[in-house]
Every structure is written in structure tokens, then in C-alpha cells.
Short mmCIF file of C-alpha atoms in Angstrom, two decimals:
data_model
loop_
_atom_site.label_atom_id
_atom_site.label_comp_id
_atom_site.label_asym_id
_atom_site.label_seq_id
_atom_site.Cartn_x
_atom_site.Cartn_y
_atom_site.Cartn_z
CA UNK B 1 -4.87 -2.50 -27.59
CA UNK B 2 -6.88 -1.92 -31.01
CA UNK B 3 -7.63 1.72 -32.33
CA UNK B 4 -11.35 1.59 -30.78
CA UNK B 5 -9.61 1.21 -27.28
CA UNK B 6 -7.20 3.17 -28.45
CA UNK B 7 -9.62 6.31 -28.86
CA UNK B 8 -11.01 5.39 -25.66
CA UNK B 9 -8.30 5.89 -23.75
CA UNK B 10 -7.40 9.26 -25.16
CA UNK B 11 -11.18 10.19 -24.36
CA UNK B 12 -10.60 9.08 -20.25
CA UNK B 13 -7.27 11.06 -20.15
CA UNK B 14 -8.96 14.02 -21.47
CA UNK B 15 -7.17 17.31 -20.95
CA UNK B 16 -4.62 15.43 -18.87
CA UNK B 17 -1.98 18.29 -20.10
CA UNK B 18 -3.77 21.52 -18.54
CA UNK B 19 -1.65 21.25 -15.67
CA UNK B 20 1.49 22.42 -14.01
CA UNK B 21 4.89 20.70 -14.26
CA UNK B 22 6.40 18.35 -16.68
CA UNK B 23 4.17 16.26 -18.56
CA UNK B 24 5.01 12.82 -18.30
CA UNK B 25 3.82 13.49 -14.53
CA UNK B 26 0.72 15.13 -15.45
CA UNK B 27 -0.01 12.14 -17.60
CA UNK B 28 1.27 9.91 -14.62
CA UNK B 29 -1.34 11.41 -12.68
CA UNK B 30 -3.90 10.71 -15.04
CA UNK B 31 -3.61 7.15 -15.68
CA UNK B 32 -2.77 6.62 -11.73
CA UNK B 33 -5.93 7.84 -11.15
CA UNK B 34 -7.75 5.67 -13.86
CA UNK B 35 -6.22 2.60 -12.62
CA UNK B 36 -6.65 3.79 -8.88
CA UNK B 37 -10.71 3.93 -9.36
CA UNK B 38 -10.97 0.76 -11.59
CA UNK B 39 -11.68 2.33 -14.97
CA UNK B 40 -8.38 1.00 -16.01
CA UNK B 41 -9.07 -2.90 -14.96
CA UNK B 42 -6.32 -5.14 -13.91
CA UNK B 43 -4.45 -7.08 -16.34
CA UNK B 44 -5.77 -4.29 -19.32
CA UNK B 45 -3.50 -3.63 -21.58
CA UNK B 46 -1.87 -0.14 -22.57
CA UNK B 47 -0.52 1.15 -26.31
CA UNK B 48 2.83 0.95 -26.98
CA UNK B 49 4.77 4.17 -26.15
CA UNK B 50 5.25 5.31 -29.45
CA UNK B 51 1.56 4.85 -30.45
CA UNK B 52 0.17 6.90 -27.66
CA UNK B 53 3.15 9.51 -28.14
CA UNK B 54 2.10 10.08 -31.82
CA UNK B 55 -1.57 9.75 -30.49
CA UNK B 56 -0.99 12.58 -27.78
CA UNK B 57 1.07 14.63 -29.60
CA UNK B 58 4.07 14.29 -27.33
CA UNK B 59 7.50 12.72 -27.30
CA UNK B 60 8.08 9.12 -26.88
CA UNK B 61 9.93 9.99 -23.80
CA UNK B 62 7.29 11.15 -22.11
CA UNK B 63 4.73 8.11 -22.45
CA UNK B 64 8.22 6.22 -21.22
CA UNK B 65 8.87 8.12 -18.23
CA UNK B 66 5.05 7.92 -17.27
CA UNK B 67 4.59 4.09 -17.87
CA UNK B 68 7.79 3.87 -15.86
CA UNK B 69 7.13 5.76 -13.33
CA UNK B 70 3.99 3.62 -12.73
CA UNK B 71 5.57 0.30 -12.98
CA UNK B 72 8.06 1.67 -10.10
CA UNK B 73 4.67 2.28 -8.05
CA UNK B 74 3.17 -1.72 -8.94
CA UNK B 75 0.53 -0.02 -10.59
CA UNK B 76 1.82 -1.26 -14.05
CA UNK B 77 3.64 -3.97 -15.71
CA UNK B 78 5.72 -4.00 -18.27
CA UNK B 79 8.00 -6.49 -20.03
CA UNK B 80 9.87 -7.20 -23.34
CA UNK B 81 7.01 -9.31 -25.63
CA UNK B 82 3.89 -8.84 -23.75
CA UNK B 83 4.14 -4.60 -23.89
CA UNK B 84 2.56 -2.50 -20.86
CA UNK B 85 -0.48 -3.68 -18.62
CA UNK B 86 -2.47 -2.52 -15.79
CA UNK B 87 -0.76 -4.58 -12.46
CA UNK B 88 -2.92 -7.50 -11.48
CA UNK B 89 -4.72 -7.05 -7.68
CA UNK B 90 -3.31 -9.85 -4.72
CA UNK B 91 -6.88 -9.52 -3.84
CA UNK B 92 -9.88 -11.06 -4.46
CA UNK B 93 -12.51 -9.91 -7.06
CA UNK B 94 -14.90 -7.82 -4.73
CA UNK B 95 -17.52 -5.15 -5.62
CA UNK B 96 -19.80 -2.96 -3.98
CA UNK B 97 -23.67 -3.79 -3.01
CA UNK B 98 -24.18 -1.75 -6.08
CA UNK B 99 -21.93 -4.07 -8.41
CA UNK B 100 -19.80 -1.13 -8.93
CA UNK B 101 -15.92 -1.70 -8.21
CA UNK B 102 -14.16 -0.32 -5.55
CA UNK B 103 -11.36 1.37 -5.18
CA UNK B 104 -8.36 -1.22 -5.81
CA UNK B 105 -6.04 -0.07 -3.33
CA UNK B 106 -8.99 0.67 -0.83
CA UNK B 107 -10.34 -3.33 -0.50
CA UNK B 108 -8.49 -3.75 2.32
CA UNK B 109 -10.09 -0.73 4.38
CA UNK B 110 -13.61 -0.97 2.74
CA UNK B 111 -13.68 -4.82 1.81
CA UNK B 112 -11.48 -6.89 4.13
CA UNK B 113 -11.26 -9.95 2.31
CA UNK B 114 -13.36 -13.45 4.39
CA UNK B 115 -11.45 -14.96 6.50
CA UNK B 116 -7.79 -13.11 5.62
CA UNK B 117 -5.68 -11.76 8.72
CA UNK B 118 -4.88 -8.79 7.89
CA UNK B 119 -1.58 -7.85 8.84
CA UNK B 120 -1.73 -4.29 6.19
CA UNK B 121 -3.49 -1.77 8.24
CA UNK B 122 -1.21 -1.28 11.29
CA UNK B 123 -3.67 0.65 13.53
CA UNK B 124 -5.12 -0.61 16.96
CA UNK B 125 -8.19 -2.76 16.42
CA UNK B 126 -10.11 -2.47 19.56
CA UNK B 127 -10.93 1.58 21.08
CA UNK B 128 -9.83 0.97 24.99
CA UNK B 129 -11.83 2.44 27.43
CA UNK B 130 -10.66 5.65 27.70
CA UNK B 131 -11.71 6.28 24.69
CA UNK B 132 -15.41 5.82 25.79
CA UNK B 133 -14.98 7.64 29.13
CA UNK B 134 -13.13 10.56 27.04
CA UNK B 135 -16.40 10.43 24.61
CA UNK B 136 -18.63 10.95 27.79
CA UNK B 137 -16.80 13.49 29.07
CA UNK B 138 -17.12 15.40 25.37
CA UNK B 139 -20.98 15.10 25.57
CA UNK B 140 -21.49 16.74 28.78
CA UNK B 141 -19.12 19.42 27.48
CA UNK B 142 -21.08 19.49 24.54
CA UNK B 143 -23.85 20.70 26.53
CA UNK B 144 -22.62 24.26 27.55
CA UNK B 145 -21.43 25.25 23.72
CA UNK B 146 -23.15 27.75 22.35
CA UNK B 147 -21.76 27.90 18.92
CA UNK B 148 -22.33 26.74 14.83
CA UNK B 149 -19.19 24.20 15.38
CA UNK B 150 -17.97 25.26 11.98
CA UNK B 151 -14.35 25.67 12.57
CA UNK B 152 -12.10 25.00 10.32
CA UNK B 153 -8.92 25.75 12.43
CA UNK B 154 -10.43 23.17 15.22
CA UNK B 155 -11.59 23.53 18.05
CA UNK B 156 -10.05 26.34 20.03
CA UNK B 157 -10.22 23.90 23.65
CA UNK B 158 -8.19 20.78 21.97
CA UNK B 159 -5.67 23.68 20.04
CA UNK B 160 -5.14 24.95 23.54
CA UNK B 161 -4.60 21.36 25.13
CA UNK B 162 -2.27 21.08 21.85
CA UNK B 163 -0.28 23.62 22.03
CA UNK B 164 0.38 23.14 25.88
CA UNK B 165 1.26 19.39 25.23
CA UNK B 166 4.12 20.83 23.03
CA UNK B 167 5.13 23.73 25.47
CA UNK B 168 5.55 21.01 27.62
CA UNK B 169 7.91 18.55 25.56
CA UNK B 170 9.76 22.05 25.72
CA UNK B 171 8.91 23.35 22.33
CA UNK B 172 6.79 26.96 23.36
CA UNK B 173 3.99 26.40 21.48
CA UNK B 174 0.52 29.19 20.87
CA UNK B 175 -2.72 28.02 20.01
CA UNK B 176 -2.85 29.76 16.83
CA UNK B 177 0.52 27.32 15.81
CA UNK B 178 -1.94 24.51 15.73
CA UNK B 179 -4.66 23.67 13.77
CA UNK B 180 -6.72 20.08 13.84
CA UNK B 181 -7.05 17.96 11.12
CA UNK B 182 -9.13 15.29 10.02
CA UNK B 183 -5.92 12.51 10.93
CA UNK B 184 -2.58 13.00 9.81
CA UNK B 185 -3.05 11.37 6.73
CA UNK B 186 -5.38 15.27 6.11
CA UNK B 187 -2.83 16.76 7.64
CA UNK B 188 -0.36 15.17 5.02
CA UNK B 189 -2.81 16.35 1.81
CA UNK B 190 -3.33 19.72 2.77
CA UNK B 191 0.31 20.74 3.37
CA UNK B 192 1.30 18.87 0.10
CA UNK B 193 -1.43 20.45 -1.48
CA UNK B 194 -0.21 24.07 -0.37
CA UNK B 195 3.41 23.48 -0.66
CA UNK B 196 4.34 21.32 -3.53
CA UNK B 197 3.25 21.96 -7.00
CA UNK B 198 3.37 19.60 -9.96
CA UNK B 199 7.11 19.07 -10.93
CA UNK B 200 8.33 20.31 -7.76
CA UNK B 201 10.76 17.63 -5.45
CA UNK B 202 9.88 15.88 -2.14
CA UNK B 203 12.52 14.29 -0.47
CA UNK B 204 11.65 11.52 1.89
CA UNK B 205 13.50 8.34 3.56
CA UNK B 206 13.52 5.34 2.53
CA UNK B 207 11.33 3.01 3.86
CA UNK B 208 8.90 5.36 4.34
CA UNK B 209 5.04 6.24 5.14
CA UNK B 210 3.24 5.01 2.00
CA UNK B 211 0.37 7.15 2.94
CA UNK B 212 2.86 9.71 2.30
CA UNK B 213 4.62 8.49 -1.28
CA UNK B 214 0.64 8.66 -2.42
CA UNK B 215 -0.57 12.37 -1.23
CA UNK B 216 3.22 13.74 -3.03
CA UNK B 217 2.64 11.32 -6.11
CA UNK B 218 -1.20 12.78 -6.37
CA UNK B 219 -0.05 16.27 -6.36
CA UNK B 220 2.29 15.07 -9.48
CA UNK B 221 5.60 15.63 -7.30
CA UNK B 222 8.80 13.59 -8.09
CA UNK B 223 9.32 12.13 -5.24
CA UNK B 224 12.99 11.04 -4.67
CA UNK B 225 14.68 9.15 -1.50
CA UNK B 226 17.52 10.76 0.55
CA UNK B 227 20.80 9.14 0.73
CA UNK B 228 21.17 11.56 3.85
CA UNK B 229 20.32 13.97 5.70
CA UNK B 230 22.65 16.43 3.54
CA UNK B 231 20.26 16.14 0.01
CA UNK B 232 18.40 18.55 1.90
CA UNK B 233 21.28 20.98 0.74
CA UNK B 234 19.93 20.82 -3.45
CA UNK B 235 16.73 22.84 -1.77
CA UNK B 236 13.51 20.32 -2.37
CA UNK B 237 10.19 21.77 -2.26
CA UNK B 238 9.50 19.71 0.61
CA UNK B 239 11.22 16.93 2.76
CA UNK B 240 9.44 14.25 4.64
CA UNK B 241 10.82 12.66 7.73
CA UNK B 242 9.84 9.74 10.35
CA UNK B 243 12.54 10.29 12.71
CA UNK B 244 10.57 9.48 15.89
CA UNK B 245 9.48 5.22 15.81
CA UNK B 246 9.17 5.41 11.44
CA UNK B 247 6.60 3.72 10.08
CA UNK B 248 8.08 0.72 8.82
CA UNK B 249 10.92 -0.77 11.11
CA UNK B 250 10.19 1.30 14.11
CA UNK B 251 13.30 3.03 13.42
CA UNK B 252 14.43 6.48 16.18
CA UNK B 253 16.77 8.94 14.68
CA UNK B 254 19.42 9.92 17.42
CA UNK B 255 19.84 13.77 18.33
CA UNK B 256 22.84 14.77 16.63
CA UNK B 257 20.91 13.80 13.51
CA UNK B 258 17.70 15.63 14.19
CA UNK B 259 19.81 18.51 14.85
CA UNK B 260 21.54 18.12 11.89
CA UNK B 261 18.56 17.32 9.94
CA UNK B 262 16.78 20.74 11.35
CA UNK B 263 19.57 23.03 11.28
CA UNK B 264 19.86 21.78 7.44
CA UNK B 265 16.41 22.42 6.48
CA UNK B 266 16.62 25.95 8.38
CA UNK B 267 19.70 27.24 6.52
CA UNK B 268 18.52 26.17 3.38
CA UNK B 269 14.89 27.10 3.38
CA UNK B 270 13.31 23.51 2.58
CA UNK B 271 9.91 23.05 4.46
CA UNK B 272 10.04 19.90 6.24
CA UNK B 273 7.76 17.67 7.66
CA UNK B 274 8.48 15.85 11.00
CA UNK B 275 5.96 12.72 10.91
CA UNK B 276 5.53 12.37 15.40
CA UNK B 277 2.35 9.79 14.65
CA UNK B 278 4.18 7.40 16.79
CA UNK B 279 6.52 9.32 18.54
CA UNK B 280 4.10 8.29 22.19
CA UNK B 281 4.69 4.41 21.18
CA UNK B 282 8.54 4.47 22.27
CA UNK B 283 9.06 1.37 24.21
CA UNK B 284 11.65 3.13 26.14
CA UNK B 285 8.81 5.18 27.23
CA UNK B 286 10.57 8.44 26.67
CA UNK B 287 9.28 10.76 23.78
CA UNK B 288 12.17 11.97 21.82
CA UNK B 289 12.02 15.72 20.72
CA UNK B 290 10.21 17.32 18.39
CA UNK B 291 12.79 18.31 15.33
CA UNK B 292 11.60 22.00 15.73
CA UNK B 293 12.92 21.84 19.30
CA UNK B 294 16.30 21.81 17.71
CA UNK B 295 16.11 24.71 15.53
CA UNK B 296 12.96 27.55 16.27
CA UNK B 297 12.95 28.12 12.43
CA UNK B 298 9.36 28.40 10.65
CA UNK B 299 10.57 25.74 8.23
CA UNK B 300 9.97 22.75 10.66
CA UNK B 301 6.31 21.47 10.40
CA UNK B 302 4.89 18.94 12.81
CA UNK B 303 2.23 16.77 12.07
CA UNK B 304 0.41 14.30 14.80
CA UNK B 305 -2.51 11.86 15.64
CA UNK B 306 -4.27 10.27 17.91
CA UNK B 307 -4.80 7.00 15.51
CA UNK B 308 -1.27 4.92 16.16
CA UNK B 309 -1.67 5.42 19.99
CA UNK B 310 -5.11 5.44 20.88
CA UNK B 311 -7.52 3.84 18.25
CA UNK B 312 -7.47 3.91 14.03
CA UNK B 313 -11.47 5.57 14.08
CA UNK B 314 -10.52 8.33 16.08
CA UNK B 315 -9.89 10.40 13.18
CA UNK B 316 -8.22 13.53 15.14
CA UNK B 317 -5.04 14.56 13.69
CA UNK B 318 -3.04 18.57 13.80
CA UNK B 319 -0.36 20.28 12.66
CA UNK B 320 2.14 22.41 14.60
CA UNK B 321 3.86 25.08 12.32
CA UNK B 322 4.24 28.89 12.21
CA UNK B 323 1.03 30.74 12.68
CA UNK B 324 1.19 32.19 8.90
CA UNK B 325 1.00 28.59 7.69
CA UNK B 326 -1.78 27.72 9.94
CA UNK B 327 -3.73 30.42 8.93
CA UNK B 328 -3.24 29.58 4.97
CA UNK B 329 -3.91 26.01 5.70
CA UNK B 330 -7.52 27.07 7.74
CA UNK B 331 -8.40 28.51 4.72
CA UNK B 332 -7.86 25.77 2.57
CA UNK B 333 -9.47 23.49 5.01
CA UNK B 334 -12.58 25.62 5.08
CA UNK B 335 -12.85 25.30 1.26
CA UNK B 336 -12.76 21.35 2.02
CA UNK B 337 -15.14 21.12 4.70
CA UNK B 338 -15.24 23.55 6.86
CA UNK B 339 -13.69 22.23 9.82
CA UNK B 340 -13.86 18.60 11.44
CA UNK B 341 -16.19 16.94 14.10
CA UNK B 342 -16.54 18.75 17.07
CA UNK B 343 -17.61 15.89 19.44
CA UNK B 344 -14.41 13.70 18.35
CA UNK B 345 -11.91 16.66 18.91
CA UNK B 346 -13.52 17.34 22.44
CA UNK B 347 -12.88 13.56 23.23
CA UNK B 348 -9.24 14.21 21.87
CA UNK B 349 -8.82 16.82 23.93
CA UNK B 350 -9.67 14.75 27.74
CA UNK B 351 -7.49 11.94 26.10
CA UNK B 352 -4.59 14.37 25.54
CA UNK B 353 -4.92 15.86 29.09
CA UNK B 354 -4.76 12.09 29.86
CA UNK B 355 -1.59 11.07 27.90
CA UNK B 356 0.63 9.20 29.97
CA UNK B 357 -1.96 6.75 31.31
CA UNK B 358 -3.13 6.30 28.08
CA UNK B 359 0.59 5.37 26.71
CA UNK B 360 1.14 3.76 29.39
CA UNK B 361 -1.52 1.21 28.99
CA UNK B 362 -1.01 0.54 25.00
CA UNK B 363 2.64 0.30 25.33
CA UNK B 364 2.53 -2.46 28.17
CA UNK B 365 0.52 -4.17 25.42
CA UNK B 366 2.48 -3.30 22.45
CA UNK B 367 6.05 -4.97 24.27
CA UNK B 368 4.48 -8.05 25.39
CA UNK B 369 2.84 -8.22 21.38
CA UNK B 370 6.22 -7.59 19.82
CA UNK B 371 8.06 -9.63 22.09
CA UNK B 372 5.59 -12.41 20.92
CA UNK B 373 5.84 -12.03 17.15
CA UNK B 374 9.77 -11.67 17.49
CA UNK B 375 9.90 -14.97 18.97
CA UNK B 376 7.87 -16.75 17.04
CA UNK B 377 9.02 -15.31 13.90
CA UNK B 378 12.70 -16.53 15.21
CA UNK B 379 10.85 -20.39 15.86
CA UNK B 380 8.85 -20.52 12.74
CA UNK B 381 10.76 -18.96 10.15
CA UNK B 382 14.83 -18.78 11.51
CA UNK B 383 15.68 -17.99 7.83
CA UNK B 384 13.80 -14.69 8.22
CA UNK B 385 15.79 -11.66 9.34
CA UNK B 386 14.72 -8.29 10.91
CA UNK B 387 15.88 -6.25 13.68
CA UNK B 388 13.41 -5.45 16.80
CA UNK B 389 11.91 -2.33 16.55
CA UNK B 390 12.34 0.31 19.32
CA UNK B 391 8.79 1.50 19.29
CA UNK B 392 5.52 1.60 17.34
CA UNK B 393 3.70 -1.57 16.33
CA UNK B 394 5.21 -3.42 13.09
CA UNK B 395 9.06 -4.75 12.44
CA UNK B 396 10.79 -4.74 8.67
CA UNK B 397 11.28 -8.41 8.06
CA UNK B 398 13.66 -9.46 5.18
CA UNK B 399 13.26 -12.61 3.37
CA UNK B 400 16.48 -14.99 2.50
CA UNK B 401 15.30 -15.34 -1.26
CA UNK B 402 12.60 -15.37 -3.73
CA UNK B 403 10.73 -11.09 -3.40
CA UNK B 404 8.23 -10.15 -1.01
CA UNK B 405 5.18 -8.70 -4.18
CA UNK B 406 5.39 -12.76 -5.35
CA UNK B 407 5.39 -14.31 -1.64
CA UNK B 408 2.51 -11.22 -0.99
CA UNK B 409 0.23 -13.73 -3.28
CA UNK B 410 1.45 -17.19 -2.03
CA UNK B 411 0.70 -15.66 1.75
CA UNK B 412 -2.91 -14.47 0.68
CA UNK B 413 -3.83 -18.22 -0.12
CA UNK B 414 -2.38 -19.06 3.24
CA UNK B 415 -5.30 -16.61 4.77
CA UNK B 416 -2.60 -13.68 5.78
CA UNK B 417 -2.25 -10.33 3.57
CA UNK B 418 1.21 -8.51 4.34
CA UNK B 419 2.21 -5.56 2.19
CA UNK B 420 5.62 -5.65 1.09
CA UNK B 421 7.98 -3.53 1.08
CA UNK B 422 8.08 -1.88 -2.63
CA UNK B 423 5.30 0.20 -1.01
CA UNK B 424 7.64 1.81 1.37
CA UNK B 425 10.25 3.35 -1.24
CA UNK B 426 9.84 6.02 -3.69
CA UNK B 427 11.46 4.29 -6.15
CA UNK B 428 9.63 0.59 -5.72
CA UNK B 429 13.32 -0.67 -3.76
CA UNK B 430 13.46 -3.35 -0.75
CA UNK B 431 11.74 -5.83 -2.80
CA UNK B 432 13.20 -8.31 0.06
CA UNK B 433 11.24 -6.92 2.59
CA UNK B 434 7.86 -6.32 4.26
CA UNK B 435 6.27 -5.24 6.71
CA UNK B 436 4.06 -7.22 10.09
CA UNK B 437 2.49 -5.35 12.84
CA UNK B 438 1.90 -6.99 16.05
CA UNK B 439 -1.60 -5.55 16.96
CA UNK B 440 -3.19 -8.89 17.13
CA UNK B 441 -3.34 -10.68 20.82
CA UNK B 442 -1.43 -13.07 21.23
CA UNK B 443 -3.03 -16.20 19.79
CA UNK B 444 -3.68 -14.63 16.79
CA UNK B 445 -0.07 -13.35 16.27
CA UNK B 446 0.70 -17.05 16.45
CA UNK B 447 -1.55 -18.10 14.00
CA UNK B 448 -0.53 -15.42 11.61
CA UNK B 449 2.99 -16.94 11.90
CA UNK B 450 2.00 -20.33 11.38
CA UNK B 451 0.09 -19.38 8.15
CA UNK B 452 2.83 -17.57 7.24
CA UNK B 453 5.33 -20.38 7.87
CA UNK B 454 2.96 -22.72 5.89
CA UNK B 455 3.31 -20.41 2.76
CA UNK B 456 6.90 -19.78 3.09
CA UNK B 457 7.24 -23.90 2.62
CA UNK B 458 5.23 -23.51 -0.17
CA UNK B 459 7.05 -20.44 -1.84
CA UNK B 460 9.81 -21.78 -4.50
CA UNK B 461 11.11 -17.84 -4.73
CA UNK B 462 9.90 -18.01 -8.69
CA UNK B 463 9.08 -15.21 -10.72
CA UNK B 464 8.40 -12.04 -9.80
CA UNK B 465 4.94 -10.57 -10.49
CA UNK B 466 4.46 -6.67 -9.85
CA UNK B 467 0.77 -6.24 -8.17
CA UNK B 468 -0.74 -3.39 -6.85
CA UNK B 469 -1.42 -3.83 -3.19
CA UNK B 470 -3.88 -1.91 -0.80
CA UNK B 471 -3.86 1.22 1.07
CA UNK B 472 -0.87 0.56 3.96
CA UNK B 473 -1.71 2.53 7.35
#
């Protein structure tokens, strides 16, 4: 990079040090951002560490722990000869209908690439018809209100269905312990953005929600993976767990654990997170408990949606937590936006009232789905391993050689994007692995897994080339 882009990239970063915490994460944040909303462009080159220390005015160390920290994310490059680079896209160019770029790790969501099977957002595809019939019940509802619908706690009827849905999984639940979000990815922002400040430690498993690595990571957080369930014992800010069907493999923590895991985070004051997006999808059909059914302790937070079980654009999510919290998270939701849709969370409330048919109905589909994939996956590709998952709708898939960021690229030319699994660690681990949901019908499945198959004999398990990949769901 010469001096002119030198000075230009000290302009972008601005006052990048006014924050909180240490500063090689404040100036993490920074450039994440820049290369997050495409001012940064793939394949752009950065200054050497020591030029933009003695540019910045900081140590060396600190433009090292920052660059590193983003190469551990894919969102930078760096290697002895050819210095530091913005990570390439396994994406297609694509812009907006006002030539502007979009979002990098959005494309996926707001793009989809022509004729690509997407296999990285794993949310259902098609809203079934209770969805609809829960919609026309909501409008005739919507009739007899006779209020502004600003309410930024959510709608009092679907906190009340809410907290009775929890009373009944045995976990006594009030009204005022809940308050709706806009989907649990909202719910995830607005608790990290009350309870962890820059510097501060999340602890999370590993693989994990990547929606979840990027909300901690925004607010500047180091985020670090648990070896167990004890690390909750050196007192994070925060932990994050999955234990019910986690988002990747599908994964159920056993009881003794979640009591463990509760009683820990009780004892030693560490606000934790219990993730219960899929905790309906079980294909055993029972829901395991709620973590703060093990341990009545205001520490325990539980966060929920309707997205994973009934359909990805019903964007009703909550939060179940001690009524204190709910209150100081209303008023930080009202300084958002003042409360979500009405309409939607009146829907959500006759589909809640209606939960076991509705689970009942997408997990007949989600078995038969899996069951598919599993077996051709096991025809196709014998070399690949992965275990079955016990619930949800994707399995963690581990390839025999070669690293799933490199094979990412060779599948994209095969017409199949799969995320892999550097997304799903803190630290950029289980390069080996990724991720395939089994949303598609049938046919489709198959054809993902002959495409798939096709670029595996193609893939000679060269190289390894760090690329940022989109937003994983």
C-alpha cells in the first residue's frame, strides 16, 4: 500500500480509539466493519504492521493482534512475502440496482447467486399453512385493538401465550419475564449490547451459532471457546450455549450437564445465554428442559424463535429472563424501534397456542429429509464422515483431506454454496468440516449431493485459501 492509500486508510478508521476496551479490538472493530460494508475491497492490500503502528501511534502489537484476529475470522489474509490483504469473496461479483456493493457477507440473503443451491441459510423455505391460517386469525384480532401498537416489550397477548408455554415445560414463567424480539438473532444484539462491553469475555462452544461469534465480535468482545462446562468458573462477562439441537451438528446436551452447566453459571455470577431456537425440532419429539429449569437463578437467560420451526420470514423472536432485565432491555429496544410488528406477533401467538401440530408436521418432514441426505451422503461420498444429528435441520460433515474454505470454492463452481466450518469456531478451528442442512425436498437434496460429489472428484485438497463467506443462519 503507498503513502496516498496509506493516509486514506487512517482517514476511514477515524477515531477508531474513542472506545472502551483494549485497542487492538477497537481497531478490530474498525477495519471489520470496513471490510464488512465493502469499503475495504477484496483482495486490497493492508500496511505492514509496523507502518500503521508508527502511523497510529500505537504498538506494533496491537496492529498484530488486530490483523490476527481478523485472519482467524477469514476476513483477512496474511502470509510471509505477500504481507496482509482483505480475504477474497467465494462469491460472485454482484452489486445493487444502484451499482453500489453490497454487503459481502450479506450476498447470500440479499443476492442469492443464479442458479447456486444454497445449502448456507438453514431456515425452512416454504411458510406451511398454518402460518397463513395463524395470519388470518391475527387480522380479525386486529380488528378489536384499540391501541398505537408501539410496544416495545411486545405484545402483552403473545408475552402471555409466552410465558404460559414456559410454565408449562415446568419453568413458572410471568409475562413481564418475557419480552418479544425482532428474531433471536435481535434478541442476541440487544443482550450483548447490554451485557458485554468492549474487552469484556464471552464464552461459547465450539461449533457454534455464527450469528452469535458476529453480534459478540461487533460489540469488540474476545470471544473464547470452552473446553467445558467448568471455564465458566474464571467468571466471563457472558457465556453462550446451544445445548438443546446446536446449530451445527444437531448436537443435545444430556441433563447432568445442563445442571451442571446452570448450577455453574449461578454460583459464579456469569450471565448465560441458553440458545432453545431449535429446541421444538428434536426428532425424538420430546423438548428437553430449559437450563433455567435446573437452577431458578436470574443468571440463566433464554432466548427463542419461531424461524427454525415454523418459517425463516416470520421474524418473531423473545427472551425469557428476570423481569429487571426485561425491563432494561424494553428500554433499549424502544431507543431502536420502538417495539416490533404487531400483526406478525399476533400470528405468533395462534401458532404458539398451536405448537404441537405445528412440530409435529415439520418434524415428520425434517426425518424423512435427513434420513435422505444421510444416505445419500453415505452412497455418493463414503469417504465423508459425520454423525446423524438428533434434531434440527443440518449435520457436521468432515472431509477425509484437503480443508473445507478451499473445497467451499471448488463446490460453488459445481452450483452448491456450503459454509464451512471455520465459521462455527471462535478461533477459525474445524477447518475439516462444514455444515449441510436438509431443508430441500427430496430431489433436490439429491442433486445437491451429486453436485457435491462431482466437485469432490474434482478437489485435489491443494492449498488453502482463507475467504470470507456469507451470513450462516
Amino acid at each position: 500500500m503507498n503513502g496516498a492509500n496509506l493516509d486514506d486508510l487512517v482517514d476511514l478508521l477515524g477515531r477508531w480509539a474513542s472506545g472502551r476496551g483494549p485497542l487492538y479490538l477497537l481497531l478490530a472493530a474498525r477495519l471489520r466493519a470496513l471490510i464488512d460494508d465493502g469499503v475495504l475491497a477484496p483482495d486490497e492490500p493492508l500496511p505492514p504492521d509496523r507502518v500503521l503502528a508508527r502511523r497510529l501511534a500505537v504498538g506494533r502489537g496491537t496492529v498484530v493482534a488486530a490483523y490476527d484476529l481478523l485472519q482467524q475470522e477469514g476476513r483477512l489474509v496474511r502470509r510471509q512475502g505477500s504481507g496482509t490483504r482483505v480475504a477474497a469473496l467465494d462469491l460472485p461479483a454482484t452489486r445493487t440496482a444502484d451499482g453500489v456493493a453490497a454487503n459481502p457477507l450479506l450476498l447470500h440473503i440479499l443476492h442469492p447467486p443464479d442458479n447456486v443451491q444454497l445449502l448456507t441459510c438453514a431456515a425452512p423455505h416454504d411458510p406451511p399453512p398454518a402460518l397463513c391460517e395463524a395470519y388470518a386469525e391475527a387480522a380479525h384480532r386486529l380488528a378489536g385493538l384499540h391501541e398505537m401498537g408501539y410496544q416495545p416489550a411486545g405484545d402483552p397477548e403473545l408475552r402471555a401465550v409466552l410465558a404460559a408455554y414456559y410454565t408449562g415445560r415446568g419453568l413458572p414463567t410471568t409475562p413481564d419475564e418475557i419480552i418479544v424480539t425482532t428474531g433471536a438473532q435481535q434478541a442476541l444484539t440487544l443482550l450483548t449490547s447490554l451485557l458485554v462491553a468492549p474487552g469484556d469475555t464471552v464464552l461459547t462452544e465450539t461449533p457454534t451459532y455464527p450469528g452469535a461469534l458476529e453480534a459478540f465480535r461487533h460489540a469488540a468482545a474476545v470471544v473464547r471457546p470452552a473446553t467445558s462446562i467448568e471455564d465458566l468458573r474464571e467468571r466471563p462477562a457472558l457465556a453462550y450455549f446451544v445445548p438443546s439441537v446446536r446449530n451445527p451438528d444437531g448436537a443435545i446436551m444430556d441433563n447432568p450437564s445442563r445442571r451442571r452447566l446452570a448450577t455453574l453459571a449461578a454460583e459464579h455470577d456469569v450471565p448465560l445465554i441458553d440458545d432453545e431456537v431449535r429446541a421444538e425440532l428434536c426428532f425424538s419429539g420430546e423438548t428437553p428442559a430449559p437450563l433455567a429449569g435446573f437452577h431458578r437463578g436470574e443468571q440463566i437467560i433464554t432466548i427463542g424463535s419461531l424461524s427454525k420451526l415454523v418459517w425463516g420470514g416470520l421474524r418473531v423472536g423473545w427472551i425469557r429472563a428476570a423481569a429487571p432485565l426485561v425491563s432494561r432491555l424494553a428500554r433499549l429496544r424502544a431507543v431502536q424501534d420502538l417495539g416490533g410488528e404487531v400483526v406478525s406477533q399476533l400470528a405468533a401467538a395462534a401458532l404458539v397456542r398451536r405448537l404441537d401440530e405445528v412440530r409435529a408436521a415439520q418434524l415428520a418432514t425434517l426425518r424423512r429429509r435427513h434420513d435422505h441426505l444421510c444416505a445419500e451422503l453415505r452412497a455418493r461420498l463414503p469417504s465423508w464422515t459425520f454423525e446423524p444429528a438428533l434434531g434440527g435441520q443440518t449435520i457436521w460433515v468432515r472431509l477425509p483431506h484437503g480443508d473445507a474454505d478451499s473445497f467451499a470454492q471448488v463446490a460453488l463452481r459445481h452450483g452448491v454454496a456450503v459454509p464451512p466450518g471455520r465459521s462455527f469456531d471462535p478461533l477459525g478451528a474445524h477447518a475439516d468440516r462444514m455444515r449441510l442442512h436438509f431443508l430441500f425436498p427430496e430431489d433436490e437434496l439429491s442433486r445437491a449431493v451429486n453436485n457435491l460429489a462431482a466437485a469432490w472428484a474434482s478437489y485435489d485438497g491443494a492449498g488453502r485459501t482463507v475467504s470470507r463467506h456469507p451470513l450462516v443462519v
